[in-house]
Tab-separated table of C-alpha atoms in Angstrom:
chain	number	residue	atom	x	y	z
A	19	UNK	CA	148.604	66.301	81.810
A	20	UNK	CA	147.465	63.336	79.885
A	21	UNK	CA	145.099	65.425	77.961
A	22	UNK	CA	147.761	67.926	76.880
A	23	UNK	CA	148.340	67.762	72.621
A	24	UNK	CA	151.701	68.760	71.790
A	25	UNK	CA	149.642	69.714	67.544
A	26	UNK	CA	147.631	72.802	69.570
A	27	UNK	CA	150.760	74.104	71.324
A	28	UNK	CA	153.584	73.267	68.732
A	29	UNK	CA	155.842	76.235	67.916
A	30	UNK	CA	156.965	76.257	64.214
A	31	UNK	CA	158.085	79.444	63.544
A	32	UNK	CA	161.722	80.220	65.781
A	33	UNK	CA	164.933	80.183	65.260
A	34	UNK	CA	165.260	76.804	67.068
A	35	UNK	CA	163.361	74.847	64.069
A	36	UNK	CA	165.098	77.273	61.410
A	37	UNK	CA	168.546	75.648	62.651
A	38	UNK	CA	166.949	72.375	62.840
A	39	UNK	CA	166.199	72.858	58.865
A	40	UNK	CA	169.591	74.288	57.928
A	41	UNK	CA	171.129	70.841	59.631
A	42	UNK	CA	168.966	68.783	57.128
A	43	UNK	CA	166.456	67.922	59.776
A	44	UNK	CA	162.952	67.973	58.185
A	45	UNK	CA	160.634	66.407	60.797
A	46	UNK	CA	160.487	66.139	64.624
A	47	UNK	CA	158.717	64.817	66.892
A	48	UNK	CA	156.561	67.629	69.256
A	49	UNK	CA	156.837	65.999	73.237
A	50	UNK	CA	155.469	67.937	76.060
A	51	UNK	CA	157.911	68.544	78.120
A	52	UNK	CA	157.133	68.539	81.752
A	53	UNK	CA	154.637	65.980	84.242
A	54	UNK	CA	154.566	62.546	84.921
A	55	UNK	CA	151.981	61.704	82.167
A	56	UNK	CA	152.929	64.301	79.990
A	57	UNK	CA	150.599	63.915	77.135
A	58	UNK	CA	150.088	63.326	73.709
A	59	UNK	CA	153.196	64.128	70.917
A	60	UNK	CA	152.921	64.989	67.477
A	61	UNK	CA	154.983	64.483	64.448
A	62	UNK	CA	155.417	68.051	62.953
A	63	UNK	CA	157.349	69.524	60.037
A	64	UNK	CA	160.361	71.825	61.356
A	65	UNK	CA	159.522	74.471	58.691
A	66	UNK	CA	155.924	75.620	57.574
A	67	UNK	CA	155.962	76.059	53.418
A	68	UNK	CA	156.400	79.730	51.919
A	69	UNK	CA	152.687	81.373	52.062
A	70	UNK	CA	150.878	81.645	49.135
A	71	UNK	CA	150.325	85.336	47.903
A	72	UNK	CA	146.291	85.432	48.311
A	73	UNK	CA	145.371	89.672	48.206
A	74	UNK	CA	141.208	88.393	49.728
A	75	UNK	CA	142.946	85.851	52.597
A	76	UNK	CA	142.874	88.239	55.934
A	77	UNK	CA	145.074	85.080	57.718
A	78	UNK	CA	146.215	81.672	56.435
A	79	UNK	CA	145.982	78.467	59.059
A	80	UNK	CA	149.349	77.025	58.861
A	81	UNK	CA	149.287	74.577	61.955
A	82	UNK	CA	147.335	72.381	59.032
A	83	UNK	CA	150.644	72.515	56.798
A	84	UNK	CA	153.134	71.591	59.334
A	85	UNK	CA	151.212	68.765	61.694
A	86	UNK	CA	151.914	65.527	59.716
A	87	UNK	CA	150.588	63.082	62.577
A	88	UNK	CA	148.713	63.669	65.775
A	89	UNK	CA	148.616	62.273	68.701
A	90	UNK	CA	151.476	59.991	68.255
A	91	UNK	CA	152.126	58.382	71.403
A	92	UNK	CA	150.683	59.233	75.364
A	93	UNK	CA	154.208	60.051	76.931
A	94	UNK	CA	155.114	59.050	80.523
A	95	UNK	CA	158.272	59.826	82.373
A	96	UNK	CA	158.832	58.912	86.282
A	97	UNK	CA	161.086	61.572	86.707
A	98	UNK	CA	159.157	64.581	85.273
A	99	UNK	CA	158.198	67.159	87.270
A	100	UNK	CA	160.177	69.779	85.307
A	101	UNK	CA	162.838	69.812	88.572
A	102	UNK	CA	160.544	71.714	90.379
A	103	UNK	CA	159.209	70.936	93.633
A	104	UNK	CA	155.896	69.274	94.189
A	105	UNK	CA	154.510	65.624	94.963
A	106	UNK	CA	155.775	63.344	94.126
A	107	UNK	CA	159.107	63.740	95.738
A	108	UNK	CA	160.187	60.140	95.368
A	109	UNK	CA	160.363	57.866	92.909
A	110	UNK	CA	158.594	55.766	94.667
A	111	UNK	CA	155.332	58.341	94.586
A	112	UNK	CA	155.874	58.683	90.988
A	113	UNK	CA	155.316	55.131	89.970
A	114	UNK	CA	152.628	55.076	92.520
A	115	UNK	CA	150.605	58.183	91.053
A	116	UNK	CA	151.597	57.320	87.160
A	117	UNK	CA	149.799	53.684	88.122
A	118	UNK	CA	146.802	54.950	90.139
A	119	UNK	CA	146.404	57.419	86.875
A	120	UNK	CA	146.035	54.674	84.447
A	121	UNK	CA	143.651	52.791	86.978
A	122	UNK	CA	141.501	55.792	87.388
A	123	UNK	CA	141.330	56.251	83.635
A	124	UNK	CA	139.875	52.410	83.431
A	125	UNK	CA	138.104	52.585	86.322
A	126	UNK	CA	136.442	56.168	84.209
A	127	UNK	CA	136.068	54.131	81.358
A	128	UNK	CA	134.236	51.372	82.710
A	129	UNK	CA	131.945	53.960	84.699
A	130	UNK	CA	131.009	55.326	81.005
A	131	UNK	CA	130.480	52.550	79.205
A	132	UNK	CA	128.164	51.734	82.135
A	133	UNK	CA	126.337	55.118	82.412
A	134	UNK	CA	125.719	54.927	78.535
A	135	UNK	CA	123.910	51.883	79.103
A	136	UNK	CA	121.976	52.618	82.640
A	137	UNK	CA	120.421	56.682	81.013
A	138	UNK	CA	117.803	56.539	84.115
A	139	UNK	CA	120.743	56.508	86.627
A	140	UNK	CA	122.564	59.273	88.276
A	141	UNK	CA	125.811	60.112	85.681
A	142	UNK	CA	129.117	60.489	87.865
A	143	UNK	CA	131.050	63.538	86.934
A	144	UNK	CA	133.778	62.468	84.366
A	145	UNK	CA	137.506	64.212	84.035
A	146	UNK	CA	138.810	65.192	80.581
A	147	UNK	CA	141.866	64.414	81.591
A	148	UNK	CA	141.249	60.706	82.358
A	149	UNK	CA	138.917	60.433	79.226
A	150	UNK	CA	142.562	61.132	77.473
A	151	UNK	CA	144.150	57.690	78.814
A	152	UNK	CA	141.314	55.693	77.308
A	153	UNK	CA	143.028	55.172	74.158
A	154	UNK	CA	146.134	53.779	75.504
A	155	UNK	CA	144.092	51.274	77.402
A	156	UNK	CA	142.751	50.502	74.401
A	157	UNK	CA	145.811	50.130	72.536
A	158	UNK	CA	145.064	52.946	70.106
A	159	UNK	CA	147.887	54.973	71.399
A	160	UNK	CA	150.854	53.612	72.403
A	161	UNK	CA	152.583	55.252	75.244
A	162	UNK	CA	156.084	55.671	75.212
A	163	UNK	CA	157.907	55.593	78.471
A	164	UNK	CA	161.154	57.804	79.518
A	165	UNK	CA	163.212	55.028	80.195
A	166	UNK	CA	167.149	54.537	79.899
A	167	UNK	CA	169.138	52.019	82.248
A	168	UNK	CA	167.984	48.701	82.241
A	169	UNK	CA	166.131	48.829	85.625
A	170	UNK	CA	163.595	51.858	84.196
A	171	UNK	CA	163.016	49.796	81.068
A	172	UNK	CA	161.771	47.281	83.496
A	173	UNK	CA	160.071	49.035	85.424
A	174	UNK	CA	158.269	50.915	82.058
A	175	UNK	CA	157.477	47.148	80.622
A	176	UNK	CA	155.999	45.730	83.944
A	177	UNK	CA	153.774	48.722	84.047
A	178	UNK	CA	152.683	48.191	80.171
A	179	UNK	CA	151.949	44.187	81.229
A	180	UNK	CA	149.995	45.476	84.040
A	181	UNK	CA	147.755	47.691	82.267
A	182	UNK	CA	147.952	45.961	78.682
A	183	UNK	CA	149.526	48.951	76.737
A	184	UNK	CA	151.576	49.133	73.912
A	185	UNK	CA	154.965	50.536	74.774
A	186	UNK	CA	157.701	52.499	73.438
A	187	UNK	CA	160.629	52.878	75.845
A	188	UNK	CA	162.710	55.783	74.627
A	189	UNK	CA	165.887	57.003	75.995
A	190	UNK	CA	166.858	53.289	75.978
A	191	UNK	CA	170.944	53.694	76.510
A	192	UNK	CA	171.021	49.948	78.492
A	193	UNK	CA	168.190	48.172	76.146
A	194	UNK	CA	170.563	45.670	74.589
A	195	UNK	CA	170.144	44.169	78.306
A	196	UNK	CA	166.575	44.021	77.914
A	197	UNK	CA	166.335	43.085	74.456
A	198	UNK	CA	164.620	39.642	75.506
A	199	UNK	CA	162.293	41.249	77.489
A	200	UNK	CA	161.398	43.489	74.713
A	201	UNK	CA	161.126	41.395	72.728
A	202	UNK	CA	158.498	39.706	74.839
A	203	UNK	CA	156.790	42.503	75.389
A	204	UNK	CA	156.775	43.313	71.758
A	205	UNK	CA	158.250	47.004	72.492
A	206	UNK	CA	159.552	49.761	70.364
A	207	UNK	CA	162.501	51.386	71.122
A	208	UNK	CA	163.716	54.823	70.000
A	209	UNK	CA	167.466	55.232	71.276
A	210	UNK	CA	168.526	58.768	72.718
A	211	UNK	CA	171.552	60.362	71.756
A	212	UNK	CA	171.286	63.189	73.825
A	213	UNK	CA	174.126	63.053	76.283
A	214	UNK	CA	171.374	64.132	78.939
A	215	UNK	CA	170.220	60.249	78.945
């Protein structure tokens, strides 16, 4: 789901981001939550301000008020089919289709950038959701990889080499053995705290 943006389906009204508030927690970042390429996250506020008293307004947008940054990263986890069965089973067919999705995507933006320049040809048909990778081959979206023990940081930063993206490995529980290579790849890291990682 590449194409999926966390700002049009973010959820700031609950009691989940009302807690979040009362523990002194003013911003968070919006992930989708299931797939392999998940798609694009979005820094939102945890609380929307009070609404202002307008009598003539028949509704207020509010998503406005409480997105502060969108997309911020393309998010890609090897594990994440929501625990549900499917393809890919393996790990091995995870890596495999995560790759061949970020090779379509340039072989889709190549095709483009060669249709806009041949208008008398046939156009191929083009897929919205491989239109959405474009930016991270471009390095205008970083993509941040799922990626905790030292081997799945590897594995995140040989696949950010291969197609020259600009990586975030979060989760990152083991990165102080990869710190060299991180460093070499010029990676972020956010470290997880959850006790899940």
């Amino acid at each position: 789901n590449p194409e999926f943006d966390a700002a049009s389906h973010v959820r700031y009204e609950g009691v989940e981001m009302q807690r979040l508030a009362v523990g002194g927690i003013t911003s968070v970042l919006a992930v989708p939550s299931a797939g392999l390429v998940r798609g694009q996250s979005a820094l939102v506020n945890v609380m929307a301000p009070p609404d202002e008293e307008d009598v003539s307004r028949v509704a207020g947008y509010r998503r406005g008020t409480v997105v502060i940054a969108s997309p911020v990263a393309q998010h890609v986890s090897f594990g994440g089919r929501a625990g549900g069965p499917g393809y890919p089973a393996a790990l091995l067919g995870s890596i495999a289709f995560v790759r061949q999705a970020f090779y379509d995507a340039r072989w889709q933006k190549d095709a483009r950038a060669w249709a806009e320049k041949h208008k008398d040809q046939a156009r191929p048909e083009f897929e919205p959701a491989l239109d959405a990778l474009a930016p991270a081959l471009d390095r205008k979206l970083p993509v941040a990889f799922e990626a905790g023990e030292l081997r799945e940081i590897l594995r995140a930063l040989a696949m950010a080499k291969e197609f020259n993206l600009d990586p975030i490995v979060t989760g990152g529980v083991e990165a102080d053995e990869a710190a060299a290579d991180l460093k070499a790849a010029n990676a972020k890291v956010v470290l997880t705290l959850s006790a899940a990682n």
